[in-house]
């Protein structure tokens, strides 16, 4: 049986679980997944400046568990020559529209040749929306109780964050988590007998290349890596402001998509307890170079594993933090607002044209 090779391409800027989910769906359509990533120059020309550098974006996509190969400097318009060069049978993209600076559909060539398939875009998340959360310093993404799943009602000017945002693709409603989505992201396998189990904990907010390098380093201390994710109130307690930018449900999927992670504890206690150590049979607890805030009462959250001689500080060599990412966004606020506005305008035109086409087809049928 011939191996089916699937091609995906894109900017993959601020890689989030929406990107990961489209790649997961694409991989399911074949045997091998090849992902082409545009360079900074191409993205700036067609969309505006990316948040992450091309090197950071290449590394982030390589860290997603469903990706088999990464092609750097992929052309912005997907050609048949590109598919043939990498021996790919067809191209896969989400059901939103991607256009060049001239308003041309970047997939028109592969669509004409019938070498294009579409997967459903993950509702409730986009890079535009995440940028909006950072710039507006909104706190709505971690509402509680009866408001937890309400659609965003606050206006967003140019940032596509409100429920009535002009673009149907980058305007975001609240992400609705399901057990099915979590099971799709989880490999569902427990540790094997004799596996050395490593535990790390944190917010892992806006999952970025600093997190990726840390998890790769932590995985070297064992065979099975468990990530404990703190709840939104706990993260807000030690980070302040409108942190976490991504709520717990969103952070779970972002971390599960990482190829180094085997299991996630949803809503892990801030202090690593003896019960947790015994329950998961943890051999080593790792922490990076970020400062460790004391728990309530001035308690060291790693006191238990330290006493058990099962704690180590590791240096991944990468100093990037979530604060640095937010700082990048704020520093280039006007550029990003302009980028999002132009993107939104292009999407509106295409969406309206598609609706008109649909209506005409319906009239012809009648």
C-alpha positions as a Python dict, from the first residue, in 0.01 Angstrom:
ca = {
    (1, 'X'): (0, 0, 0),
    (2, 'X'): (141, 337, -104),
    (3, 'X'): (210, 572, 182),
    (4, 'X'): (-23, 874, 169),
    (5, 'X'): (168, 1196, 229),
    (6, 'X'): (-32, 1501, 335),
    (7, 'X'): (81, 1863, 291),
    (8, 'X'): (-21, 2152, 519),
    (9, 'X'): (124, 2501, 517),
    (10, 'X'): (82, 2831, 694),
    (11, 'X'): (236, 3098, 916),
    (12, 'X'): (184, 2907, 1244),
    (13, 'X'): (239, 3225, 1438),
    (14, 'X'): (173, 3196, 1812),
    (15, 'X'): (105, 2825, 1760),
    (16, 'X'): (-210, 2738, 1955),
    (17, 'X'): (-437, 2436, 1993),
    (18, 'X'): (-640, 2551, 1689),
    (19, 'X'): (-333, 2502, 1469),
    (20, 'X'): (-259, 2171, 1642),
    (21, 'X'): (-615, 2049, 1589),
    (22, 'X'): (-606, 2125, 1215),
    (23, 'X'): (-275, 1933, 1189),
    (24, 'X'): (-426, 1644, 1387),
    (25, 'X'): (-718, 1628, 1143),
    (26, 'X'): (-484, 1652, 843),
    (27, 'X'): (-264, 1367, 972),
    (28, 'X'): (-577, 1148, 1005),
    (29, 'X'): (-630, 1177, 627),
    (30, 'X'): (-299, 1007, 547),
    (31, 'X'): (12, 836, 683),
    (32, 'X'): (272, 1113, 694),
    (33, 'X'): (220, 1484, 758),
    (34, 'X'): (453, 1738, 596),
    (35, 'X'): (415, 2098, 716),
    (36, 'X'): (544, 2395, 518),
    (37, 'X'): (606, 2717, 711),
    (38, 'X'): (636, 3065, 555),
    (39, 'X'): (932, 3285, 642),
    (40, 'X'): (908, 3623, 815),
    (41, 'X'): (949, 3823, 493),
    (42, 'X'): (657, 3649, 318),
    (43, 'X'): (425, 3687, 619),
    (44, 'X'): (511, 4056, 664),
    (45, 'X'): (439, 4118, 296),
    (46, 'X'): (99, 3944, 290),
    (47, 'X'): (-33, 3978, 645),
    (48, 'X'): (187, 4203, 852),
    (49, 'X'): (462, 4129, 1106),
    (50, 'X'): (453, 3790, 1283),
    (51, 'X'): (479, 3775, 1664),
    (52, 'X'): (733, 3491, 1657),
    (53, 'X'): (1046, 3471, 1442),
    (54, 'X'): (1065, 3208, 1170),
    (55, 'X'): (1317, 3004, 1372),
    (56, 'X'): (1080, 3001, 1670),
    (57, 'X'): (787, 2902, 1447),
    (58, 'X'): (983, 2620, 1279),
    (59, 'X'): (1075, 2479, 1619),
    (60, 'X'): (721, 2507, 1759),
    (61, 'X'): (567, 2314, 1469),
    (62, 'X'): (836, 2045, 1496),
    (63, 'X'): (722, 2006, 1859),
    (64, 'X'): (362, 1913, 1766),
    (65, 'X'): (302, 1540, 1805),
    (66, 'X'): (128, 1483, 1469),
    (67, 'X'): (397, 1647, 1252),
    (68, 'X'): (641, 1418, 1070),
    (69, 'X'): (840, 1666, 859),
    (70, 'X'): (880, 2045, 848),
    (71, 'X'): (965, 2239, 532),
    (72, 'X'): (1115, 2583, 601),
    (73, 'X'): (1056, 2887, 374),
    (74, 'X'): (747, 2736, 211),
    (75, 'X'): (595, 2955, -64),
    (76, 'X'): (291, 3164, 38),
    (77, 'X'): (84, 3036, -254),
    (78, 'X'): (67, 2656, -255),
    (79, 'X'): (169, 2518, -595),
    (80, 'X'): (147, 2174, -755),
    (81, 'X'): (527, 2185, -791),
    (82, 'X'): (557, 2213, -411),
    (83, 'X'): (330, 1910, -357),
    (84, 'X'): (526, 1707, -614),
    (85, 'X'): (865, 1815, -477),
    (86, 'X'): (780, 1671, -134),
    (87, 'X'): (590, 1373, -280),
    (88, 'X'): (259, 1483, -123),
    (89, 'X'): (-71, 1355, -258),
    (90, 'X'): (-283, 1652, -157),
    (91, 'X'): (-296, 1969, 52),
    (92, 'X'): (-515, 2021, 361),
    (93, 'X'): (-635, 2349, 510),
    (94, 'X'): (-904, 2469, 749),
    (95, 'X'): (-1239, 2601, 627),
    (96, 'X'): (-1132, 2965, 663),
    (97, 'X'): (-986, 3170, 380),
    (98, 'X'): (-619, 3262, 332),
    (99, 'X'): (-529, 3528, 78),
    (100, 'X'): (-226, 3702, -65),
    (101, 'X'): (-172, 4077, -33),
    (102, 'X'): (-353, 4108, -372),
    (103, 'X'): (-660, 3922, -243),
    (104, 'X'): (-587, 3595, -426),
    (105, 'X'): (-683, 3264, -260),
    (106, 'X'): (-349, 3102, -171),
    (107, 'X'): (-490, 2756, -248),
    (108, 'X'): (-649, 2831, -589),
    (109, 'X'): (-392, 2621, -781),
    (110, 'X'): (-429, 2303, -575),
    (111, 'X'): (-808, 2348, -562),
    (112, 'X'): (-825, 2365, -945),
    (113, 'X'): (-618, 2046, -969),
    (114, 'X'): (-847, 1868, -720),
    (115, 'X'): (-557, 1814, -479),
    (116, 'X'): (-709, 2003, -188),
    (117, 'X'): (-906, 1884, 115),
    (118, 'X'): (-1064, 2087, 392),
    (119, 'X'): (-1090, 2026, 765),
    (120, 'X'): (-1304, 2209, 1016),
    (121, 'X'): (-1148, 2511, 1181),
    (122, 'X'): (-1138, 2498, 1561),
    (123, 'X'): (-1402, 2739, 1684),
    (124, 'X'): (-1318, 2973, 1970),
    (125, 'X'): (-950, 3046, 1912),
    (126, 'X'): (-735, 3243, 1669),
    (127, 'X'): (-404, 3428, 1685),
    (128, 'X'): (-603, 3748, 1631),
    (129, 'X'): (-812, 3676, 1938),
    (130, 'X'): (-511, 3596, 2157),
    (131, 'X'): (-338, 3918, 2048),
    (132, 'X'): (-659, 4101, 2138),
    (133, 'X'): (-666, 3953, 2486),
    (134, 'X'): (-313, 4074, 2550),
    (135, 'X'): (-358, 4425, 2414),
    (136, 'X'): (-693, 4485, 2578),
    (137, 'X'): (-589, 4322, 2907),
    (138, 'X'): (-937, 4166, 2924),
    (139, 'X'): (-1022, 3915, 3195),
    (140, 'X'): (-1329, 3764, 3030),
    (141, 'X'): (-1152, 3451, 2912),
    (142, 'X'): (-1155, 3307, 3264),
    (143, 'X'): (-1511, 3373, 3369),
    (144, 'X'): (-1658, 3142, 3629),
    (145, 'X'): (-1989, 2976, 3712),
    (146, 'X'): (-2287, 3057, 3491),
    (147, 'X'): (-2078, 3296, 3280),
    (148, 'X'): (-1798, 3050, 3207),
    (149, 'X'): (-1915, 2966, 2855),
    (150, 'X'): (-2081, 3293, 2763),
    (151, 'X'): (-1997, 3449, 2429),
    (152, 'X'): (-1774, 3754, 2459),
    (153, 'X'): (-1983, 4070, 2469),
    (154, 'X'): (-1722, 4344, 2508),
    (155, 'X'): (-1632, 4545, 2199),
    (156, 'X'): (-1283, 4507, 2061),
    (157, 'X'): (-1225, 4786, 1810),
    (158, 'X'): (-982, 4630, 1562),
    (159, 'X'): (-894, 4313, 1746),
    (160, 'X'): (-1167, 4065, 1655),
    (161, 'X'): (-1246, 3975, 2013),
    (162, 'X'): (-1617, 4052, 2049),
    (163, 'X'): (-1902, 3817, 1953),
    (164, 'X'): (-2007, 4046, 1667),
    (165, 'X'): (-1654, 4088, 1526),
    (166, 'X'): (-1686, 4163, 1158),
    (167, 'X'): (-1490, 3863, 1034),
    (168, 'X'): (-1654, 3519, 1066),
    (169, 'X'): (-1315, 3350, 1101),
    (170, 'X'): (-1112, 3562, 1339),
    (171, 'X'): (-1397, 3686, 1559),
    (172, 'X'): (-1405, 3450, 1854),
    (173, 'X'): (-1671, 3314, 2079),
    (174, 'X'): (-1570, 3135, 2399),
    (175, 'X'): (-1397, 2802, 2345),
    (176, 'X'): (-1618, 2511, 2452),
    (177, 'X'): (-1418, 2215, 2582),
    (178, 'X'): (-1544, 1859, 2543),
    (179, 'X'): (-1415, 1524, 2667),
    (180, 'X'): (-1396, 1415, 2302),
    (181, 'X'): (-1157, 1699, 2218),
    (182, 'X'): (-932, 1610, 2512),
    (183, 'X'): (-931, 1241, 2415),
    (184, 'X'): (-844, 1334, 2055),
    (185, 'X'): (-536, 1522, 2180),
    (186, 'X'): (-434, 1262, 2438),
    (187, 'X'): (-258, 944, 2327),
    (188, 'X'): (-441, 759, 2606),
    (189, 'X'): (-138, 553, 2709),
    (190, 'X'): (-14, 517, 3064),
    (191, 'X'): (345, 456, 3174),
    (192, 'X'): (494, 114, 3103),
    (193, 'X'): (634, -100, 3387),
    (194, 'X'): (978, 31, 3480),
    (195, 'X'): (923, 374, 3322),
    (196, 'X'): (1085, 660, 3507),
    (197, 'X'): (818, 925, 3568),
    (198, 'X'): (892, 1298, 3558),
    (199, 'X'): (653, 1566, 3687),
    (200, 'X'): (654, 1939, 3609),
    (201, 'X'): (394, 2201, 3698),
    (202, 'X'): (304, 2555, 3598),
    (203, 'X'): (73, 2778, 3398),
    (204, 'X'): (215, 2703, 3050),
    (205, 'X'): (22, 3007, 2931),
    (206, 'X'): (41, 3102, 2560),
    (207, 'X'): (242, 2784, 2499),
    (208, 'X'): (566, 2903, 2339),
    (209, 'X'): (916, 2797, 2241),
    (210, 'X'): (1049, 2857, 2596),
    (211, 'X'): (799, 2601, 2728),
    (212, 'X'): (888, 2361, 2447),
    (213, 'X'): (1261, 2369, 2522),
    (214, 'X'): (1194, 2325, 2896),
    (215, 'X'): (969, 2020, 2838),
    (216, 'X'): (1223, 1864, 2601),
    (217, 'X'): (1490, 1902, 2872),
    (218, 'X'): (1258, 1767, 3146),
    (219, 'X'): (1175, 1460, 2934),
    (220, 'X'): (1547, 1370, 2936),
    (221, 'X'): (1513, 1292, 3310),
    (222, 'X'): (1278, 1001, 3246),
    (223, 'X'): (1048, 812, 3010),
    (224, 'X'): (700, 946, 3093),
    (225, 'X'): (639, 1319, 3137),
    (226, 'X'): (339, 1446, 3336),
    (227, 'X'): (252, 1818, 3327),
    (228, 'X'): (46, 1964, 3613),
    (229, 'X'): (-155, 2268, 3503),
    (230, 'X'): (-260, 2519, 3767),
    (231, 'X'): (-615, 2656, 3767),
    (232, 'X'): (-686, 3008, 3642),
    (233, 'X'): (-737, 3158, 3992),
    (234, 'X'): (-407, 3009, 4114),
    (235, 'X'): (-218, 3141, 3809),
    (236, 'X'): (-377, 3483, 3856),
    (237, 'X'): (-275, 3473, 4223),
    (238, 'X'): (96, 3445, 4142),
    (239, 'X'): (102, 3626, 3805),
    (240, 'X'): (-157, 3903, 3857),
    (241, 'X'): (-296, 4129, 3583),
    (242, 'X'): (-516, 3947, 3335),
    (243, 'X'): (-309, 3629, 3347),
    (244, 'X'): (-352, 3359, 3238),
    (245, 'X'): (-417, 3485, 2884),
    (246, 'X'): (-549, 3138, 2796),
    (247, 'X'): (-790, 2969, 3031),
    (248, 'X'): (-734, 2622, 3178),
    (249, 'X'): (-933, 2440, 2907),
    (250, 'X'): (-726, 2605, 2635),
    (251, 'X'): (-396, 2544, 2812),
    (252, 'X'): (-473, 2172, 2852),
    (253, 'X'): (-500, 2121, 2476),
    (254, 'X'): (-195, 2338, 2401),
    (255, 'X'): (22, 2124, 2632),
    (256, 'X'): (-127, 1790, 2519),
    (257, 'X'): (-33, 1872, 2159),
    (258, 'X'): (337, 1877, 2256),
    (259, 'X'): (521, 1561, 2152),
    (260, 'X'): (724, 1546, 2476),
    (261, 'X'): (414, 1535, 2701),
    (262, 'X'): (250, 1206, 2797),
    (263, 'X'): (-14, 1318, 3046),
    (264, 'X'): (-168, 1634, 3189),
    (265, 'X'): (-311, 1690, 3539),
    (266, 'X'): (-596, 1938, 3496),
    (267, 'X'): (-606, 2178, 3789),
    (268, 'X'): (-295, 2050, 3969),
    (269, 'X'): (-234, 2170, 4328),
    (270, 'X'): (16, 2456, 4353),
    (271, 'X'): (221, 2271, 4614),
    (272, 'X'): (344, 1929, 4505),
    (273, 'X'): (200, 1698, 4772),
    (274, 'X'): (305, 1356, 4900),
    (275, 'X'): (-29, 1220, 4773),
    (276, 'X'): (46, 1345, 4421),
    (277, 'X'): (398, 1198, 4428),
    (278, 'X'): (266, 858, 4537),
    (279, 'X'): (-43, 859, 4315),
    (280, 'X'): (161, 912, 3996),
    (281, 'X'): (467, 724, 4126),
    (282, 'X'): (684, 1027, 4046),
    (283, 'X'): (1061, 971, 4030),
    (284, 'X'): (1168, 1329, 3962),
    (285, 'X'): (1010, 1676, 3984),
    (286, 'X'): (1165, 1944, 3761),
    (287, 'X'): (1140, 2321, 3761),
    (288, 'X'): (1297, 2574, 3523),
    (289, 'X'): (1474, 2904, 3587),
    (290, 'X'): (1162, 3114, 3654),
    (291, 'X'): (1121, 3236, 4016),
    (292, 'X'): (919, 3010, 4249),
    (293, 'X'): (644, 3196, 4434),
    (294, 'X'): (566, 3069, 4784),
    (295, 'X'): (232, 2901, 4854),
    (296, 'X'): (-12, 3046, 5112),
    (297, 'X'): (163, 3072, 5448),
    (298, 'X'): (505, 3114, 5290),
    (299, 'X'): (537, 2741, 5214),
    (300, 'X'): (782, 2626, 4947),
    (301, 'X'): (561, 2446, 4687),
    (302, 'X'): (844, 2198, 4621),
    (303, 'X'): (920, 2121, 4985),
    (304, 'X'): (792, 1759, 4964),
    (305, 'X'): (991, 1646, 4656),
    (306, 'X'): (1299, 1825, 4792),
    (307, 'X'): (1279, 1625, 5117),
    (308, 'X'): (1238, 1307, 4912),
    (309, 'X'): (1550, 1406, 4710),
    (310, 'X'): (1336, 1399, 4396),
    (311, 'X'): (1365, 1760, 4284),
    (312, 'X'): (1595, 1929, 4034),
    (313, 'X'): (1626, 2272, 3874),
    (314, 'X'): (1696, 2257, 3502),
    (315, 'X'): (1817, 2513, 3252),
    (316, 'X'): (1680, 2467, 2901),
    (317, 'X'): (1901, 2748, 2772),
    (318, 'X'): (1594, 2940, 2656),
    (319, 'X'): (1506, 3255, 2851),
    (320, 'X'): (1176, 3338, 2674),
    (321, 'X'): (877, 3375, 2907),
    (322, 'X'): (506, 3447, 2855),
    (323, 'X'): (576, 3803, 2979),
    (324, 'X'): (825, 3846, 2693),
    (325, 'X'): (561, 3744, 2438),
    (326, 'X'): (310, 3992, 2581),
    (327, 'X'): (582, 4260, 2578),
    (328, 'X'): (644, 4194, 2206),
    (329, 'X'): (273, 4243, 2132),
    (330, 'X'): (242, 4563, 2334),
    (331, 'X'): (559, 4707, 2179),
    (332, 'X'): (416, 4659, 1830),
    (333, 'X'): (53, 4732, 1916),
    (334, 'X'): (-22, 4963, 1621),
    (335, 'X'): (134, 4723, 1372),
    (336, 'X'): (-77, 4434, 1502),
    (337, 'X'): (-396, 4638, 1512),
    (338, 'X'): (-334, 4742, 1153),
    (339, 'X'): (-256, 4383, 1055),
    (340, 'X'): (-575, 4251, 1212),
    (341, 'X'): (-786, 4526, 1058),
    (342, 'X'): (-656, 4456, 705),
    (343, 'X'): (-701, 4082, 752),
    (344, 'X'): (-1056, 4133, 871),
    (345, 'X'): (-1144, 4356, 573),
    (346, 'X'): (-1017, 4097, 325),
    (347, 'X'): (-1206, 3818, 500),
    (348, 'X'): (-1532, 4016, 500),
    (349, 'X'): (-1513, 4066, 123),
    (350, 'X'): (-1450, 3696, 59),
    (351, 'X'): (-1720, 3588, 303),
    (352, 'X'): (-1974, 3821, 139),
    (353, 'X'): (-1879, 3691, -207),
    (354, 'X'): (-1921, 3331, -89),
    (355, 'X'): (-2261, 3411, 63),
    (356, 'X'): (-2371, 3578, -261),
    (357, 'X'): (-2254, 3276, -459),
    (358, 'X'): (-2443, 3046, -221),
    (359, 'X'): (-2762, 3252, -250),
    (360, 'X'): (-2741, 3252, -631),
    (361, 'X'): (-2698, 2875, -631),
    (362, 'X'): (-3004, 2839, -406),
    (363, 'X'): (-3213, 3058, -642),
    (364, 'X'): (-3107, 2849, -942),
    (365, 'X'): (-3209, 2531, -761),
    (366, 'X'): (-3552, 2679, -678),
}
